[in-house]
Short mmCIF file of C-alpha atoms and ligand atoms in Angstrom, two decimals:
data_model
loop_
_atom_site.label_atom_id
_atom_site.label_comp_id
_atom_site.label_asym_id
_atom_site.label_seq_id
_atom_site.Cartn_x
_atom_site.Cartn_y
_atom_site.Cartn_z
CA MET R 1 -19.82 20.28 46.76
CA SER R 2 -19.24 20.21 43.02
CA THR R 3 -16.11 18.97 41.28
CA THR R 4 -15.55 22.42 39.81
CA GLU R 5 -14.00 24.06 42.87
CA GLN R 6 -10.76 25.77 41.88
CA ARG R 7 -7.86 23.74 43.13
CA VAL R 8 -4.28 23.46 42.00
CA ALA R 9 -3.50 20.16 40.28
CA VAL R 10 -0.09 18.80 39.36
CA VAL R 11 0.14 16.33 36.48
CA THR R 12 3.51 14.76 35.68
CA GLY R 13 4.48 13.56 32.21
CA ALA R 14 1.84 15.96 30.90
CA ALA R 15 3.58 17.12 27.69
CA ARG R 16 1.73 14.43 25.72
CA GLY R 17 -0.39 11.30 25.87
CA ILE R 18 -2.43 10.41 28.95
CA GLY R 19 -0.83 13.18 31.02
CA ALA R 20 -1.71 15.87 28.48
CA ALA R 21 -5.31 14.64 28.20
CA THR R 22 -5.54 14.57 32.00
CA ALA R 23 -4.19 18.11 32.35
CA VAL R 24 -6.70 19.38 29.80
CA ARG R 25 -9.54 17.49 31.46
CA LEU R 26 -8.70 18.70 34.97
CA ALA R 27 -8.46 22.28 33.66
CA ALA R 28 -11.93 21.85 32.15
CA GLU R 29 -13.08 20.88 35.67
CA GLY R 30 -11.85 24.27 36.83
CA ARG R 31 -8.42 23.31 38.19
CA ALA R 32 -5.31 25.42 37.76
CA VAL R 33 -2.91 22.85 36.34
CA ALA R 34 0.86 22.50 36.63
CA VAL R 35 2.01 20.67 33.51
CA ILE R 36 5.25 18.94 34.46
CA ASP R 37 7.52 17.09 32.05
CA LEU R 38 11.24 16.58 31.45
CA ASP R 39 11.51 19.59 29.16
CA GLU R 40 9.57 22.76 29.97
CA SER R 41 9.26 23.76 26.30
CA ALA R 42 7.63 20.39 25.49
CA CYS R 43 4.78 21.36 27.86
CA LYS R 44 3.85 24.35 25.70
CA ASP R 45 1.18 22.59 23.60
CA THR R 46 -0.68 21.31 26.65
CA VAL R 47 -0.52 24.70 28.37
CA GLU R 48 -1.72 26.51 25.23
CA LYS R 49 -4.62 24.09 24.83
CA ILE R 50 -5.70 24.88 28.39
CA THR R 51 -5.26 28.65 28.23
CA ALA R 52 -6.98 28.81 24.81
CA SER R 53 -10.08 27.40 26.52
CA GLY R 54 -9.87 30.00 29.29
CA GLY R 55 -8.10 27.79 31.81
CA GLN R 56 -5.01 28.38 33.91
CA ALA R 57 -1.83 26.34 33.45
CA LEU R 58 1.88 26.49 34.12
CA ALA R 59 4.65 24.62 32.28
CA VAL R 60 7.36 23.25 34.55
CA GLY R 61 10.40 21.28 33.45
CA ALA R 62 11.53 18.59 35.89
CA ASP R 63 12.79 15.03 35.99
CA VAL R 64 10.51 13.38 38.57
CA SER R 65 13.24 10.95 39.58
CA ASP R 66 15.54 13.78 40.71
CA GLU R 67 14.92 14.93 44.28
CA ALA R 68 16.24 18.49 43.87
CA GLN R 69 14.33 19.03 40.62
CA VAL R 70 11.11 17.77 42.20
CA GLU R 71 11.50 20.05 45.24
CA ALA R 72 12.22 23.04 42.96
CA ALA R 73 9.31 22.21 40.65
CA VAL R 74 6.79 21.95 43.48
CA ALA R 75 8.11 25.18 45.06
CA ARG R 76 7.56 26.91 41.72
CA VAL R 77 4.01 25.56 41.47
CA VAL R 78 3.24 26.88 44.96
CA GLU R 79 4.72 30.26 44.09
CA GLU R 80 3.10 30.71 40.68
CA LEU R 81 -0.18 28.76 40.86
CA GLY R 82 -0.79 28.05 44.52
CA ALA R 83 -0.54 25.09 46.89
CA PRO R 84 -1.27 21.82 45.08
CA THR R 85 -4.00 19.60 46.48
CA ILE R 86 -4.34 17.28 43.49
CA LEU R 87 -1.44 15.17 42.21
CA VAL R 88 -1.44 12.79 39.26
CA ASN R 89 1.75 10.69 39.08
CA ASN R 90 1.66 9.89 35.38
CA ALA R 91 5.25 10.30 34.09
CA GLY R 92 6.46 7.01 32.70
CA VAL R 93 8.91 5.22 30.45
CA LEU R 94 9.33 1.76 28.96
CA ARG R 95 12.58 -0.17 28.72
CA ASP R 96 11.18 -3.52 27.59
CA ASN R 97 13.28 -6.64 27.22
CA LEU R 98 13.20 -10.27 28.19
CA LEU R 99 14.75 -10.87 31.60
CA PHE R 100 17.93 -12.49 30.32
CA LYS R 101 18.64 -9.50 28.07
CA MET R 102 17.59 -6.74 30.49
CA SER R 103 20.35 -4.40 31.62
CA VAL R 104 20.64 -3.05 35.14
CA SER R 105 20.29 0.41 33.66
CA ASP R 106 16.94 -0.49 32.03
CA TRP R 107 15.75 -1.90 35.35
CA ASP R 108 16.87 1.18 37.27
CA THR R 109 15.46 3.71 34.81
CA VAL R 110 11.98 2.21 35.02
CA MET R 111 12.09 1.94 38.82
CA ASN R 112 13.39 5.48 39.13
CA VAL R 113 10.80 7.18 36.96
CA HIS R 114 7.72 5.27 38.13
CA LEU R 115 8.45 4.43 41.77
CA ARG R 116 11.07 6.94 42.92
CA GLY R 117 9.35 9.67 40.86
CA SER R 118 5.93 8.99 42.38
CA PHE R 119 7.45 8.84 45.86
CA LEU R 120 9.34 12.13 45.46
CA MET R 121 6.40 13.99 43.92
CA THR R 122 3.96 12.71 46.54
CA ARG R 123 6.29 13.54 49.42
CA ALA R 124 6.79 17.06 48.05
CA CYS R 125 3.06 17.71 47.57
CA GLN R 126 1.53 16.00 50.62
CA LYS R 127 2.28 18.78 53.09
CA TYR R 128 0.11 21.20 51.10
CA MET R 129 -2.70 18.66 51.10
CA VAL R 130 -2.36 18.10 54.85
CA ASP R 131 -2.45 21.88 55.43
CA ALA R 132 -5.60 22.15 53.27
CA GLY R 133 -7.25 19.14 54.94
CA PHE R 134 -7.93 17.94 51.41
CA GLY R 135 -6.00 15.99 48.83
CA ARG R 136 -6.39 13.73 45.84
CA ILE R 137 -3.54 11.53 44.64
CA VAL R 138 -3.83 9.35 41.54
CA ASN R 139 -1.03 7.03 40.47
CA LEU R 140 -0.79 5.50 37.02
CA SER R 141 -0.49 1.74 37.31
CA SER R 142 -1.07 -0.54 34.30
CA SER R 143 -2.64 -3.82 33.26
CA SER R 144 1.02 -4.92 33.03
CA ALA R 145 1.02 -4.99 36.85
CA LEU R 146 -0.62 -8.40 36.45
CA GLY R 147 2.41 -9.63 34.48
CA ASN R 148 3.47 -9.03 30.90
CA ARG R 149 6.16 -10.78 28.87
CA GLY R 150 9.15 -8.52 28.22
CA GLN R 151 8.24 -6.10 30.99
CA VAL R 152 9.67 -7.53 34.19
CA ASN R 153 10.85 -4.04 35.19
CA TYR R 154 7.68 -2.20 34.18
CA SER R 155 5.27 -4.77 35.64
CA ALA R 156 7.18 -4.73 38.95
CA ALA R 157 7.03 -0.93 39.05
CA LYS R 158 3.34 -0.81 38.15
CA ALA R 159 2.47 -3.48 40.74
CA GLY R 160 4.62 -1.54 43.21
CA LEU R 161 2.55 1.56 42.56
CA GLN R 162 -0.56 -0.34 43.63
CA GLY R 163 1.01 -1.08 47.03
CA PHE R 164 2.26 2.49 47.23
CA THR R 165 -1.28 3.75 46.55
CA LYS R 166 -2.89 1.58 49.24
CA THR R 167 -0.33 2.61 51.83
CA LEU R 168 -0.81 6.30 50.99
CA ALA R 169 -4.55 5.81 51.41
CA LYS R 170 -4.00 4.36 54.89
CA GLU R 171 -1.44 6.95 56.03
CA LEU R 172 -3.08 10.06 54.63
CA GLY R 173 -6.80 9.35 54.92
CA LYS R 174 -7.11 11.12 58.26
CA PHE R 175 -6.01 14.36 56.60
CA GLY R 176 -8.81 14.29 54.04
CA ILE R 177 -6.50 12.88 51.40
CA THR R 178 -7.45 10.00 49.12
CA ALA R 179 -5.08 7.95 46.98
CA ASN R 180 -6.17 5.75 44.10
CA ALA R 181 -4.58 4.07 41.11
CA VAL R 182 -5.76 3.95 37.55
CA ALA R 183 -4.47 0.97 35.60
CA PRO R 184 -4.91 1.42 31.87
CA GLY R 185 -4.88 -1.36 29.31
CA PHE R 186 -3.83 -0.52 25.74
CA ILE R 187 -4.03 3.25 25.18
CA ALA R 188 -3.05 4.82 21.85
CA THR R 189 -0.12 7.13 22.68
CA GLU R 190 3.51 7.65 21.70
CA MET R 191 4.35 4.93 24.23
CA THR R 192 2.35 2.22 22.46
CA LYS R 193 3.41 3.64 19.06
CA ALA R 194 7.05 3.09 20.08
CA THR R 195 6.21 -0.49 21.08
CA ALA R 196 4.65 -1.08 17.65
CA GLU R 197 7.84 0.22 16.03
CA ARG R 198 9.97 -1.97 18.27
CA VAL R 199 8.11 -5.12 17.25
CA GLY R 200 8.17 -4.06 13.59
CA MET R 201 4.45 -3.38 13.10
CA GLY R 202 2.62 -0.36 11.74
CA PHE R 203 0.72 1.43 14.51
CA GLU R 204 -2.68 0.99 12.83
CA ASP R 205 -2.16 -2.77 12.44
CA PHE R 206 -0.84 -2.99 16.00
CA LYS R 207 -3.92 -1.20 17.36
CA ALA R 208 -6.29 -3.32 15.24
CA ALA R 209 -4.66 -6.52 16.51
CA ALA R 210 -4.88 -5.30 20.12
CA ALA R 211 -8.55 -4.33 19.66
CA THR R 212 -9.53 -7.90 18.79
CA GLN R 213 -8.41 -8.96 22.28
CA ILE R 214 -10.38 -6.22 24.08
CA PRO R 215 -14.05 -6.86 24.95
CA VAL R 216 -15.21 -3.42 23.72
CA GLN R 217 -13.28 -4.11 20.49
CA ARG R 218 -11.26 -0.92 20.42
CA VAL R 219 -8.08 0.39 22.00
CA GLY R 220 -8.31 3.15 24.59
CA GLU R 221 -7.71 6.85 23.99
CA PRO R 222 -5.93 9.11 26.49
CA GLU R 223 -9.30 10.74 27.29
CA ASP R 224 -10.66 7.37 28.48
CA VAL R 225 -8.04 7.43 31.24
CA ALA R 226 -8.44 11.16 31.90
CA ASN R 227 -12.15 10.58 32.57
CA ALA R 228 -11.36 8.04 35.29
CA ILE R 229 -8.75 10.33 36.82
CA ALA R 230 -11.24 13.22 36.80
CA PHE R 231 -13.58 11.09 38.92
CA PHE R 232 -10.91 10.18 41.48
CA THR R 233 -9.71 13.80 41.78
CA GLY R 234 -13.21 15.21 42.22
CA ASP R 235 -14.50 16.48 45.53
CA ALA R 236 -17.32 13.93 45.28
CA ALA R 237 -14.90 10.95 45.43
CA GLY R 238 -13.88 11.56 49.05
CA PHE R 239 -15.02 8.13 50.26
CA VAL R 240 -13.19 6.20 47.53
CA SER R 241 -9.60 5.50 48.49
CA GLY R 242 -6.92 2.86 48.05
CA GLN R 243 -8.60 1.49 44.93
CA VAL R 244 -7.17 0.27 41.65
CA LEU R 245 -9.40 0.92 38.65
CA TYR R 246 -8.55 -0.97 35.46
CA VAL R 247 -9.43 1.16 32.44
CA ALA R 248 -8.98 -1.50 29.83
CA GLY R 249 -12.19 -1.99 27.85
CA GLY R 250 -13.00 -5.11 29.79
CA PRO R 251 -11.95 -7.24 32.75
CA LEU R 252 -8.46 -8.65 32.91
CA ASN R 253 -7.53 -12.21 33.76
N1 NAD V 1 -0.19 3.97 26.79
C1 NAD V 1 -0.58 2.88 27.44
O1 NAD V 1 -1.07 1.92 26.82
C2 NAD V 1 -0.42 2.78 28.93
C3 NAD V 1 -0.97 1.67 29.57
C4 NAD V 1 -0.85 1.54 30.94
C5 NAD V 1 -0.19 2.52 31.67
N2 NAD V 1 0.34 3.60 31.04
C6 NAD V 1 1.02 4.58 31.87
O2 NAD V 1 0.41 5.85 31.69
C7 NAD V 1 1.40 6.87 31.86
C8 NAD V 1 1.42 7.77 30.64
O3 NAD V 1 1.71 6.98 29.50
P1 NAD V 1 1.61 7.51 28.00
O4 NAD V 1 1.17 6.34 27.19
O5 NAD V 1 0.86 8.78 27.94
O6 NAD V 1 3.18 7.73 27.70
P2 NAD V 1 3.97 8.79 26.82
O7 NAD V 1 5.29 8.18 26.56
O8 NAD V 1 3.15 9.25 25.65
O9 NAD V 1 4.11 10.03 27.82
C9 NAD V 1 4.89 9.94 28.98
C10 NAD V 1 5.39 11.31 29.35
O10 NAD V 1 6.17 11.18 30.56
C11 NAD V 1 7.31 12.01 30.40
N3 NAD V 1 8.40 11.54 31.27
C12 NAD V 1 9.15 10.43 31.12
N4 NAD V 1 10.08 10.36 32.07
C13 NAD V 1 9.93 11.47 32.84
C14 NAD V 1 10.61 11.97 33.99
N5 NAD V 1 11.65 11.32 34.52
N6 NAD V 1 10.19 13.14 34.53
C15 NAD V 1 9.16 13.81 33.98
N7 NAD V 1 8.46 13.39 32.90
C16 NAD V 1 8.86 12.23 32.34
C17 NAD V 1 7.68 11.90 28.93
O11 NAD V 1 8.54 12.95 28.53
C18 NAD V 1 6.30 11.93 28.28
O12 NAD V 1 5.89 13.24 27.97
C19 NAD V 1 2.73 6.15 32.13
O13 NAD V 1 2.94 6.06 33.52
C20 NAD V 1 2.47 4.79 31.53
O14 NAD V 1 3.32 3.82 32.10
C21 NAD V 1 0.24 3.76 29.69
#
């Protein structure tokens, strides 16, 4: 079976960055794509990019950490695109700080978007995958899961998503559903641009400095991650489950 079978895919945080590139890539694979982000109007660019190339996409506004909004968003996807059998939990935020300066609110925000959000979205979508006897779940982890100064909240959430992924793989495998995690290193997006601003560096200098530490000597682009996600969501990846793939231009220590 080819990877081009029409299936409905949901990508969260898809208004920009890795999520937008993933939505566009999955649409190019023939998927009808629900582009979910906090603000429906912010999803317009991604949806237009997909429809301009002859694909099918739907913009949906939802906060993935809000149970009622997630239920409503998935119901709308089912109604307007069809039952989702591919889910990419990509929505994410940073609230970096050293432990002694980190507020409870910055801890909770990061846990809520990454962990609660992935849990709520996966719980809402899994029944359609079980009914179809087919499903592909990809969670966005990070190289920060291995530990990163100033990111005690984010690294805990991203490591948590690896455990979440492996447990999903074990629980859902018998229904034809796979779950994998993609763990990017440095990818050039608004997220890393904001980090550059926070540390007082120009984005180009920040990227150049990061590139010197990466074996392939460049930072990643959103499409580098989208390519890995396209593999995991393909029909041909049915025997690959519970894995964490670092997309980081080299191995990590
Ligand atoms: N950029 C990197 O270097 C990098 C590295 C490793 C992992 N990641 C992860 O990849 C994912 C995408 O990152 P990015 O760099 O494209 O970030 P980004 O900030 O460019 O995009 C994230 C998107 O998620 C959306 N979002 C945030 N909170 C949301 C919520 N509660 N509900 C719905 N949408 C929400 C934002 O509005 C935004 O459109 C994140 O999970 C991030 O942690 C990024």
